[in-house]
């Protein structure tokens, strides 16, 4: 018989999670959270995972929650362990991914009294979470009831706002006393329905139908067939252009899925012809700086943002906030839309067609480099594999290529950091059980190398590492390249490879440095195996920055 904690508050938190349908728990080793670890690990109703590094564990939870679309719990000991969750929490906050931080703490009277592993944990994540609670250690009936109510309200916020929350639990010793059966039982809790503001759909419809130049811009969005179907109906109108990115996860031949190929420094007259009268933005972060610059300089008369969580004024032109689920609004809106005669779609499409020809010509003529490798990588994605992109140059390269509709694409664009991309991808692979390939740059890969230290690593996880010997993005973006210290302090040149890490963490490993070897490597790389795999693409001797600048020059 497995033993659980004898602490009633520990039993209470576990039973409350189950009553809310929350059963994914990531545990990091520690003593102060020993009672919690014993409780979850010895209860077969929970799916528990051990991840040693708390910073990595936070991102693993993010990847899991991203896929199962319900809260995942991360649980750790006291002190700096809790603070190590912060990067993942900020990312989850801006992506609206529900993570529950369950942190063990020292007794309250020891805070600020120089006790070991003791920091100010209460409200630690206040700026990047939607609910923070400090539970009582007391096991008096009134305090147990209060703890349950505090936890319940926090979990409802977590679900309604789809965002991180923090539950802090102080523990006095002894920590490991146990019992065989729980003293607490909780029935399934009914979660109240979420309320949305009333929306005058008819007013929006009238304004939409009166306009001859309408743009829909879709940012980061989880795959959703119904959402995609509704947008396809809107896109049949010649007065409408739909702009998407790989992370929008919607596909149609009328969608403009490679924004950076179309938006370029044109004449004022040409830019005016591309400017929308109405801009409808949906979803979260947009990667393309070019579309942001264009819409900030050529502001629409009306900017509507459709999202149930965020209403950002990204282009400094926001006029209407539509605070509901996109599919709920579109289900009411689309049936009343009337197509309007317009040259707007044709204007955009003529640029796209011309630039697609230039794109293909340029890719065919360049030597092996990051851009050439990316063309090969994207063409060779297997059907139905999940794609997880790292940040920085990797996701920007990804924006330049067509992706298959069968490949869902994800990237941490909430705060756009490189710090936990690999950990997120591993968490997503574990939770979805879908074949997953992570495409990452070298700085991001080595920065998050503790992600590979994960006993839950699936054998069907793959990493494509593009190693160009440093942070090449600092050669592309304005500013750093004009300094005298770009190589030492921005680009951070190095001579590392992944070979020794692959050996240490039991990954199959292969390195290629030319197009022929790369093209020949994919069959074996994606083949079923008993171990995860790393394919390292060495482009350190290539003129990657000059080639990418040449690419955009070729589109002029």
Coordinates of C-alpha atoms in Angstrom, one line a residue:
X1 CA 0.0 0.0 0.0
X2 CA 1.4 3.4 -1.0
X3 CA 1.8 6.0 1.7
X4 CA 0.4 9.6 1.3
X5 CA 1.1 12.6 3.5
X6 CA -0.6 12.9 6.9
X7 CA -0.9 16.7 6.5
X8 CA -4.6 17.5 5.9
X9 CA -3.8 20.6 3.8
X10 CA -1.7 18.5 1.5
X11 CA -4.6 16.0 1.1
X12 CA -6.9 18.9 0.6
X13 CA -4.9 20.5 -2.2
X14 CA -4.6 17.1 -4.0
X15 CA -8.4 16.4 -3.8
X16 CA -9.3 19.9 -4.9
X17 CA -7.1 19.5 -8.0
X18 CA -8.8 16.3 -8.9
X19 CA -12.2 17.8 -8.3
X20 CA -11.3 20.4 -11.0
X21 CA -9.9 17.7 -13.4
X22 CA -6.3 18.8 -12.8
X23 CA -4.0 15.7 -12.8
X24 CA -0.7 16.6 -14.5
X25 CA 2.0 17.3 -11.9
X26 CA 5.6 18.2 -12.5
X27 CA 7.7 17.6 -9.4
X28 CA 11.2 18.9 -8.8
X29 CA 13.3 17.3 -6.0
X30 CA 13.5 19.0 -2.6
X31 CA 12.8 18.5 1.0
X32 CA 10.3 21.3 1.9
X33 CA 7.9 20.0 -0.7
X34 CA 8.4 16.4 0.4
X35 CA 4.9 16.0 1.7
X36 CA 3.5 17.2 -1.6
X37 CA 5.8 15.0 -3.6
X38 CA 4.8 12.0 -1.5
X39 CA 1.1 12.8 -1.9
X40 CA 1.1 13.2 -5.7
X41 CA 3.6 10.5 -6.6
X42 CA 1.8 7.9 -4.5
X43 CA -1.7 8.7 -5.9
X44 CA -2.3 6.8 -9.2
X45 CA -5.0 9.4 -10.2
X46 CA -2.2 11.8 -10.9
X47 CA 0.3 11.8 -13.8
X48 CA 3.5 12.8 -12.2
X49 CA 6.8 13.7 -13.8
X50 CA 10.2 14.4 -12.2
X51 CA 12.2 17.3 -13.7
X52 CA 15.3 18.3 -11.7
X53 CA 15.9 21.8 -13.0
X54 CA 13.0 24.1 -11.9
X55 CA 13.6 26.6 -14.8
X56 CA 13.3 23.7 -17.3
X57 CA 10.4 22.2 -15.3
X58 CA 8.4 25.5 -15.7
X59 CA 8.8 25.4 -19.5
X60 CA 8.0 21.6 -19.6
X61 CA 4.8 22.5 -17.9
X62 CA 4.1 25.2 -20.4
X63 CA 4.6 22.8 -23.3
X64 CA 2.3 20.2 -21.6
X65 CA -0.4 22.8 -20.9
X66 CA -0.1 24.1 -24.4
X67 CA -1.0 20.7 -25.8
X68 CA -3.6 19.4 -23.3
X69 CA -5.2 22.9 -23.0
X70 CA -5.8 22.6 -19.3
X71 CA -3.7 23.5 -16.2
X72 CA -0.5 21.7 -15.4
X73 CA 1.0 22.0 -11.9
X74 CA 4.7 22.6 -11.1
X75 CA 5.7 21.9 -7.5
X76 CA 9.0 22.7 -5.9
X77 CA 10.8 23.3 -2.6
X78 CA 11.3 26.7 -1.0
X79 CA 13.7 29.5 -1.9
X80 CA 15.3 30.2 -5.2
X81 CA 13.8 27.0 -6.6
X82 CA 10.5 28.8 -6.8
X83 CA 12.0 31.9 -8.5
X84 CA 13.4 29.7 -11.2
X85 CA 9.9 29.3 -12.5
X86 CA 9.6 32.9 -13.4
X87 CA 10.8 32.9 -17.0
X88 CA 8.2 30.2 -17.9
X89 CA 5.5 32.0 -15.9
X90 CA 6.0 35.2 -17.9
X91 CA 5.8 33.3 -21.2
X92 CA 2.7 31.5 -20.1
X93 CA 1.1 34.7 -18.9
X94 CA 1.4 36.4 -22.3
X95 CA 0.4 33.2 -24.2
X96 CA -2.6 32.5 -21.9
X97 CA -1.4 29.1 -20.9
X98 CA -2.6 27.9 -17.5
X99 CA 0.2 26.9 -15.2
X100 CA -0.3 26.3 -11.4
X101 CA 2.8 27.1 -9.3
X102 CA 2.5 25.1 -6.1
X103 CA 5.5 26.1 -4.0
X104 CA 6.4 24.8 -0.6
X105 CA 7.6 27.5 1.8
X106 CA 9.2 27.8 5.2
X107 CA 6.9 28.7 8.1
X108 CA 5.9 32.4 7.9
X109 CA 7.7 33.4 11.0
X110 CA 11.0 32.5 9.4
X111 CA 10.7 34.8 6.4
X112 CA 13.3 37.6 6.5
X113 CA 14.9 36.0 9.5
X114 CA 17.9 34.5 7.7
X115 CA 16.6 30.9 7.7
X116 CA 18.0 28.6 4.9
X117 CA 16.3 28.5 1.6
X118 CA 13.8 31.3 2.6
X119 CA 12.8 34.2 0.4
X120 CA 9.7 36.3 0.1
X121 CA 7.7 33.7 -1.9
X122 CA 4.2 35.1 -1.2
X123 CA 3.0 37.0 -4.3
X124 CA 6.3 36.3 -6.0
X125 CA 4.6 36.1 -9.4
X126 CA 2.1 38.9 -8.8
X127 CA 2.9 40.9 -11.9
X128 CA 2.6 37.9 -14.3
X129 CA -0.2 35.8 -12.8
X130 CA -3.9 36.2 -12.3
X131 CA -4.2 34.9 -8.8
X132 CA -1.9 34.4 -5.8
X133 CA -2.8 32.8 -2.5
X134 CA -0.9 32.0 0.7
X135 CA -2.4 29.0 2.5
X136 CA -2.5 28.5 6.2
X137 CA -0.6 25.6 7.9
X138 CA -3.3 25.3 10.5
X139 CA -5.4 22.1 10.4
X140 CA -8.3 23.7 12.3
X141 CA -11.6 23.1 10.5
X142 CA -12.2 26.8 9.8
X143 CA -8.7 27.2 8.3
X144 CA -9.1 24.1 6.2
X145 CA -12.3 25.5 4.8
X146 CA -10.7 28.8 4.2
X147 CA -7.8 27.1 2.4
X148 CA -10.2 25.2 0.2
X149 CA -12.1 28.3 -0.8
X150 CA -8.9 30.2 -1.5
X151 CA -7.7 27.4 -3.7
X152 CA -11.1 27.0 -5.4
X153 CA -11.2 30.7 -6.4
X154 CA -7.6 30.6 -7.6
X155 CA -8.4 27.6 -9.8
X156 CA -11.5 29.2 -11.3
X157 CA -9.4 32.2 -12.2
X158 CA -6.8 30.0 -13.7
X159 CA -9.4 28.3 -15.9
X160 CA -11.5 31.4 -16.8
X161 CA -8.4 33.5 -17.7
X162 CA -6.3 30.7 -19.0
X163 CA -3.3 32.0 -17.2
X164 CA -0.8 31.2 -14.4
X165 CA -1.7 31.2 -10.7
X166 CA 0.5 30.8 -7.6
X167 CA -0.4 28.8 -4.5
X168 CA 2.2 29.1 -1.7
X169 CA 2.1 26.5 1.1
X170 CA 4.2 27.0 4.3
X171 CA 5.4 23.8 5.9
X172 CA 6.8 23.1 9.4
X173 CA 8.7 20.0 10.2
X174 CA 8.2 17.0 10.3
X175 CA 7.6 16.8 6.6
X176 CA 7.4 13.1 5.8
X177 CA 4.9 11.6 8.2
X178 CA 2.4 9.4 6.3
X179 CA -0.9 7.6 6.3
X180 CA -2.4 5.0 4.1
X181 CA -5.8 6.6 3.4
X182 CA -6.9 10.2 2.9
X183 CA -9.1 11.8 5.5
X184 CA -10.5 14.2 2.9
X185 CA -12.9 13.6 0.0
X186 CA -14.2 16.2 -2.4
X187 CA -16.9 15.8 -4.9
X188 CA -16.5 17.1 -8.5
X189 CA -16.7 20.9 -8.4
X190 CA -19.0 22.6 -10.9
X191 CA -17.1 25.5 -12.5
X192 CA -19.3 28.5 -13.2
X193 CA -19.7 29.6 -16.8
X194 CA -17.5 32.5 -17.9
X195 CA -19.4 35.7 -18.8
X196 CA -18.6 37.7 -21.9
X197 CA -19.6 41.3 -22.6
X198 CA -22.5 41.8 -24.9
X199 CA -21.4 42.5 -28.5
X200 CA -23.3 44.5 -31.1
X201 CA -22.6 42.1 -34.0
X202 CA -25.0 44.0 -36.4
X203 CA -23.0 47.2 -35.9
X204 CA -19.7 45.5 -36.8
X205 CA -21.4 43.8 -39.8
X206 CA -22.6 47.1 -41.2
X207 CA -19.2 48.8 -40.9
X208 CA -17.5 45.7 -42.4
X209 CA -19.9 45.6 -45.4
X210 CA -19.4 49.3 -46.1
X211 CA -15.6 48.9 -46.4
X212 CA -13.7 48.0 -49.6
X213 CA -10.3 47.3 -48.0
X214 CA -10.4 44.9 -45.0
X215 CA -7.4 43.1 -43.5
X216 CA -7.5 40.2 -41.1
X217 CA -4.2 39.6 -39.3
X218 CA -3.9 36.3 -37.3
X219 CA -1.2 36.0 -34.7
X220 CA -0.3 33.1 -32.5
X221 CA -3.2 30.7 -32.4
X222 CA -3.8 27.1 -31.4
X223 CA -5.0 24.8 -34.3
X224 CA -8.7 25.0 -34.6
X225 CA -10.6 23.6 -37.6
X226 CA -13.8 25.6 -37.0
X227 CA -11.9 28.8 -36.6
X228 CA -10.1 28.2 -39.9
X229 CA -13.3 27.3 -41.7
X230 CA -14.9 30.6 -40.6
X231 CA -11.9 32.6 -41.8
X232 CA -11.9 30.8 -45.2
X233 CA -15.4 32.1 -45.7
X234 CA -14.4 35.7 -45.1
X235 CA -11.4 35.3 -47.3
X236 CA -13.5 34.6 -50.4
X237 CA -14.3 38.3 -50.5
X238 CA -12.1 40.3 -52.9
X239 CA -12.2 43.2 -50.4
X240 CA -10.5 41.1 -47.8
X241 CA -7.0 39.9 -47.3
X242 CA -6.1 37.4 -44.5
X243 CA -2.5 37.6 -43.3
X244 CA -1.2 34.6 -41.3
X245 CA 2.1 33.3 -39.9
X246 CA 3.2 29.7 -39.3
X247 CA 2.1 30.0 -35.7
X248 CA -1.4 31.0 -36.7
X249 CA -2.0 27.3 -37.6
X250 CA -4.6 28.0 -40.4
X251 CA -4.2 27.3 -44.1
X252 CA -5.9 28.3 -47.3
X253 CA -4.6 29.3 -50.7
X254 CA -6.1 32.8 -50.3
X255 CA -4.4 33.4 -47.0
X256 CA -1.1 35.4 -47.2
X257 CA 1.1 33.1 -45.1
X258 CA 4.5 34.7 -45.7
X259 CA 4.0 38.3 -44.7
X260 CA 7.6 39.3 -44.9
X261 CA 7.7 38.4 -48.6
X262 CA 4.9 40.9 -49.3
X263 CA 5.5 43.8 -46.9
X264 CA 8.6 45.6 -48.1
X265 CA 9.8 49.3 -48.5
X266 CA 7.6 50.3 -51.4
X267 CA 6.8 53.8 -52.6
X268 CA 4.2 55.9 -50.7
X269 CA 1.7 55.3 -53.5
X270 CA 2.3 51.5 -53.3
X271 CA 2.0 51.4 -49.5
X272 CA -1.3 53.4 -49.7
X273 CA -2.7 50.8 -52.0
X274 CA -1.9 48.1 -49.4
X275 CA -3.3 50.0 -46.4
X276 CA -6.6 48.6 -44.9
X277 CA -9.5 50.7 -43.9
X278 CA -10.5 48.1 -41.3
X279 CA -7.9 45.9 -39.6
X280 CA -9.3 42.9 -37.6
X281 CA -6.6 41.3 -35.5
X282 CA -7.1 37.9 -33.9
X283 CA -4.9 35.8 -31.6
X284 CA -1.8 36.8 -29.9
X285 CA 1.8 37.9 -30.8
X286 CA 2.7 38.5 -34.4
X287 CA 6.3 37.8 -35.2
X288 CA 6.8 40.0 -38.3
X289 CA 8.4 43.4 -37.6
X290 CA 7.6 44.4 -41.1
X291 CA 3.8 44.2 -40.7
X292 CA 4.0 46.0 -37.4
X293 CA 6.0 48.8 -38.9
X294 CA 3.7 49.0 -41.9
X295 CA 0.5 49.2 -39.8
X296 CA 1.9 51.7 -37.4
X297 CA 2.9 54.0 -40.2
X298 CA -0.1 53.3 -42.4
X299 CA -2.8 53.1 -39.7
X300 CA -6.2 51.8 -40.5
X301 CA -9.3 54.0 -39.9
X302 CA -10.6 51.2 -37.7
X303 CA -8.7 48.6 -35.8
X304 CA -10.8 45.8 -34.2
X305 CA -9.1 43.3 -31.9
X306 CA -10.9 40.0 -31.3
X307 CA -9.7 38.0 -28.3
X308 CA -11.2 36.9 -25.0
X309 CA -8.1 37.7 -22.9
X310 CA -6.0 40.5 -24.3
X311 CA -6.9 43.8 -26.1
X312 CA -3.5 45.2 -27.0
X313 CA -3.1 48.4 -29.0
X314 CA -0.2 47.0 -31.0
X315 CA -0.5 49.4 -33.9
X316 CA -1.5 52.5 -31.9
X317 CA -4.9 52.6 -33.7
X318 CA -7.2 50.4 -31.6
X319 CA -10.9 51.5 -31.9
X320 CA -12.9 48.4 -31.0
X321 CA -12.3 45.7 -28.4
X322 CA -14.2 42.4 -29.1
X323 CA -13.9 40.5 -25.8
X324 CA -15.0 37.0 -26.6
X325 CA -13.8 33.8 -28.1
X326 CA -13.0 34.4 -31.8
X327 CA -15.1 31.5 -33.0
X328 CA -18.2 32.7 -31.0
X329 CA -18.0 36.1 -32.6
X330 CA -17.3 34.8 -36.1
X331 CA -20.2 32.3 -36.0
X332 CA -22.6 35.2 -35.6
X333 CA -20.7 37.6 -37.8
X334 CA -19.9 35.6 -41.0
X335 CA -23.4 34.8 -42.1
X336 CA -24.2 38.5 -42.4
X337 CA -21.1 39.5 -44.4
X338 CA -21.7 40.5 -48.0
X339 CA -18.8 40.4 -50.5
X340 CA -17.8 43.8 -51.9
X341 CA -16.3 44.5 -55.3
X342 CA -12.7 45.6 -54.8
X343 CA -9.2 45.4 -56.1
X344 CA -7.7 45.0 -52.6
X345 CA -7.1 41.2 -52.8
X346 CA -5.8 41.4 -56.3
X347 CA -3.3 44.1 -55.4
X348 CA -1.8 42.0 -52.6
X349 CA -1.9 38.8 -54.6
X350 CA 0.0 40.3 -57.5
X351 CA 2.9 41.2 -55.2
X352 CA 2.8 37.7 -53.6
X353 CA 3.0 35.9 -57.0
X354 CA 5.9 38.1 -58.2
X355 CA 7.8 37.6 -54.9
X356 CA 7.2 33.8 -54.9
X357 CA 9.0 33.6 -58.2
X358 CA 11.9 35.7 -56.8
X359 CA 12.0 33.6 -53.6
X360 CA 12.3 30.3 -55.6
X361 CA 15.0 31.8 -57.9
X362 CA 17.1 33.1 -55.0
X363 CA 16.9 29.9 -52.9
X364 CA 18.0 27.9 -56.0
X365 CA 21.0 30.0 -56.7
X366 CA 22.5 30.5 -53.2
X367 CA 25.2 28.2 -51.7
X368 CA 24.6 26.1 -48.5
X369 CA 23.8 28.4 -45.5
X370 CA 21.1 28.8 -42.9
X371 CA 18.5 29.9 -45.4
X372 CA 19.2 27.0 -47.8
X373 CA 19.1 24.6 -44.9
X374 CA 15.7 25.9 -43.8
X375 CA 14.3 25.4 -47.3
X376 CA 15.4 21.7 -47.1
X377 CA 14.1 21.3 -43.5
X378 CA 10.6 22.6 -44.2
X379 CA 10.2 20.7 -47.4
X380 CA 11.1 17.5 -45.6
X381 CA 8.8 17.7 -42.6
X382 CA 6.9 14.4 -42.3
X383 CA 3.1 14.5 -42.4
X384 CA 1.4 15.0 -39.0
X385 CA 4.5 15.8 -37.1
X386 CA 4.3 18.6 -34.6
X387 CA 6.8 21.4 -35.2
X388 CA 8.2 23.4 -32.3
X389 CA 10.3 26.4 -33.3
X390 CA 12.9 28.1 -31.2
X391 CA 13.1 31.9 -31.1
X392 CA 15.3 34.5 -32.6
X393 CA 16.5 33.8 -36.2
X394 CA 14.9 30.3 -36.3
X395 CA 11.3 31.4 -36.2
X396 CA 12.0 34.2 -38.6
X397 CA 13.4 31.8 -41.1
X398 CA 10.4 29.7 -40.6
X399 CA 8.1 32.6 -41.6
X400 CA 9.6 32.6 -45.1
X401 CA 8.4 29.1 -46.2
X402 CA 5.2 27.3 -46.8
X403 CA 4.3 24.7 -44.2
X404 CA 2.0 21.7 -44.6
X405 CA -1.4 22.0 -43.0
X406 CA -0.9 18.6 -41.3
X407 CA 2.0 20.1 -39.2
X408 CA 0.9 22.1 -36.2
X409 CA 3.4 24.8 -35.4
X410 CA 4.3 26.3 -32.0
X411 CA 6.8 28.8 -30.7
X412 CA 7.2 30.7 -27.4
X413 CA 6.2 34.2 -28.7
X414 CA 4.7 35.4 -25.4
X415 CA 7.9 37.0 -24.3
X416 CA 10.0 35.7 -27.3
X417 CA 12.9 34.5 -25.1
X418 CA 15.3 31.8 -26.1
X419 CA 15.6 30.4 -22.6
X420 CA 13.1 27.5 -22.5
X421 CA 12.3 26.6 -26.1
X422 CA 13.7 23.0 -25.9
X423 CA 12.1 22.3 -22.5
X424 CA 8.7 23.5 -23.9
X425 CA 9.1 21.3 -26.9
X426 CA 9.8 18.3 -24.7
X427 CA 6.8 19.0 -22.5
X428 CA 4.6 19.3 -25.6
X429 CA 5.9 16.0 -27.0
X430 CA 5.3 14.2 -23.7
X431 CA 1.8 15.5 -23.2
X432 CA 0.6 15.2 -26.8
X433 CA 2.3 11.9 -27.5
X434 CA 2.7 13.2 -31.0
X435 CA 5.9 12.9 -33.0
X436 CA 7.6 16.2 -32.5
X437 CA 10.6 17.9 -34.0
X438 CA 12.2 21.0 -32.4
X439 CA 14.1 23.4 -34.7
X440 CA 16.6 25.5 -32.7
X441 CA 19.6 27.7 -33.0
X442 CA 22.8 27.0 -31.2
X443 CA 22.7 29.7 -28.6
X444 CA 19.1 28.7 -27.6
X445 CA 20.1 25.0 -27.6
X446 CA 23.1 25.3 -25.4
X447 CA 21.4 27.8 -23.1
X448 CA 18.6 25.3 -22.4
X449 CA 20.8 22.2 -22.4
X450 CA 19.4 21.1 -19.0
X451 CA 16.2 20.4 -20.9
X452 CA 17.9 17.2 -22.1
X453 CA 18.2 16.1 -18.5
X454 CA 14.7 14.7 -18.3
X455 CA 13.9 11.1 -17.4
X456 CA 10.6 11.4 -19.2
X457 CA 12.2 12.0 -22.6
X458 CA 10.1 10.4 -25.4
X459 CA 12.0 8.4 -28.0
X460 CA 10.0 10.0 -30.8
X461 CA 11.4 13.5 -29.9
X462 CA 13.7 15.0 -32.5
X463 CA 16.0 18.1 -32.4
X464 CA 17.3 19.9 -35.5
X465 CA 20.1 22.1 -34.4
X466 CA 21.3 24.8 -36.7
X467 CA 24.8 25.7 -35.5
X468 CA 26.1 28.8 -37.1
X469 CA 28.6 29.5 -34.3
X470 CA 26.9 32.3 -32.5
X471 CA 23.8 34.6 -32.1
X472 CA 23.6 35.5 -35.8
X473 CA 20.5 37.6 -35.2
X474 CA 22.7 40.4 -33.9
X475 CA 24.2 40.6 -37.4
X476 CA 20.8 41.2 -38.8
X477 CA 19.0 43.6 -36.5
X478 CA 20.0 47.3 -36.6
X479 CA 22.3 48.5 -33.8
X480 CA 24.6 45.7 -32.6
X481 CA 26.5 45.3 -35.9
X482 CA 27.4 48.9 -35.7
X483 CA 29.3 48.5 -32.4
X484 CA 32.9 47.4 -31.9
X485 CA 31.9 44.5 -29.6
X486 CA 29.3 42.6 -31.6
X487 CA 31.4 39.3 -31.7
X488 CA 32.3 39.3 -28.0
X489 CA 29.2 40.5 -26.3
X490 CA 26.3 40.2 -28.8
X491 CA 26.9 37.4 -31.2
X492 CA 28.9 35.3 -28.5
X493 CA 30.9 33.3 -31.0
X494 CA 31.8 29.7 -29.9
X495 CA 33.1 26.4 -31.1
X496 CA 30.7 24.0 -29.4
X497 CA 28.9 21.2 -31.0
X498 CA 26.1 19.0 -29.6
X499 CA 28.1 15.7 -29.9
X500 CA 29.1 15.4 -26.2
X501 CA 25.7 16.5 -24.9
X502 CA 24.0 13.9 -27.1
X503 CA 26.3 11.2 -25.8
X504 CA 25.8 12.3 -22.2
X505 CA 22.0 12.3 -22.5
X506 CA 21.7 9.2 -24.7
X507 CA 20.5 10.9 -27.9
X508 CA 21.3 9.5 -31.4
X509 CA 23.5 12.1 -33.1
X510 CA 24.4 13.1 -36.6
X511 CA 26.1 16.2 -38.0
X512 CA 25.9 17.5 -41.7
X513 CA 27.6 20.4 -43.3
X514 CA 26.3 20.4 -46.9
X515 CA 23.0 20.2 -48.7
X516 CA 23.5 16.7 -50.1
X517 CA 24.2 15.1 -46.7
X518 CA 21.3 17.1 -45.2
X519 CA 18.8 15.9 -47.8
X520 CA 20.0 12.3 -47.4
X521 CA 19.8 12.5 -43.5
X522 CA 16.0 13.0 -43.1
X523 CA 14.8 9.4 -43.7
X524 CA 17.0 8.0 -41.0
X525 CA 16.4 11.0 -38.7
X526 CA 12.6 10.7 -38.7
X527 CA 12.6 6.9 -38.7
X528 CA 11.2 5.2 -35.6
X529 CA 13.9 4.5 -32.9
X530 CA 14.4 3.6 -29.3
X531 CA 16.2 6.9 -28.5
X532 CA 15.5 10.6 -29.3
X533 CA 17.7 12.1 -32.0
X534 CA 19.7 15.3 -32.7
X535 CA 20.6 16.3 -36.2
X536 CA 23.2 19.1 -36.1
X537 CA 23.5 21.3 -39.2
X538 CA 26.9 23.0 -39.3
X539 CA 26.7 26.4 -41.2
X540 CA 29.6 28.1 -39.3
X541 CA 31.5 28.6 -42.6
X542 CA 28.6 30.1 -44.4
X543 CA 27.8 33.8 -45.0
X544 CA 24.5 33.6 -43.3
X545 CA 23.9 37.2 -42.6
X546 CA 24.9 38.4 -46.1
X547 CA 22.7 35.7 -47.7
X548 CA 19.7 36.7 -45.7
X549 CA 20.2 40.4 -46.5
X550 CA 20.6 39.5 -50.1
X551 CA 17.3 37.6 -49.9
X552 CA 15.3 40.6 -49.0
X553 CA 17.2 42.8 -51.5
X554 CA 16.2 40.3 -54.2
X555 CA 12.5 40.9 -53.5
X556 CA 12.7 44.6 -54.4

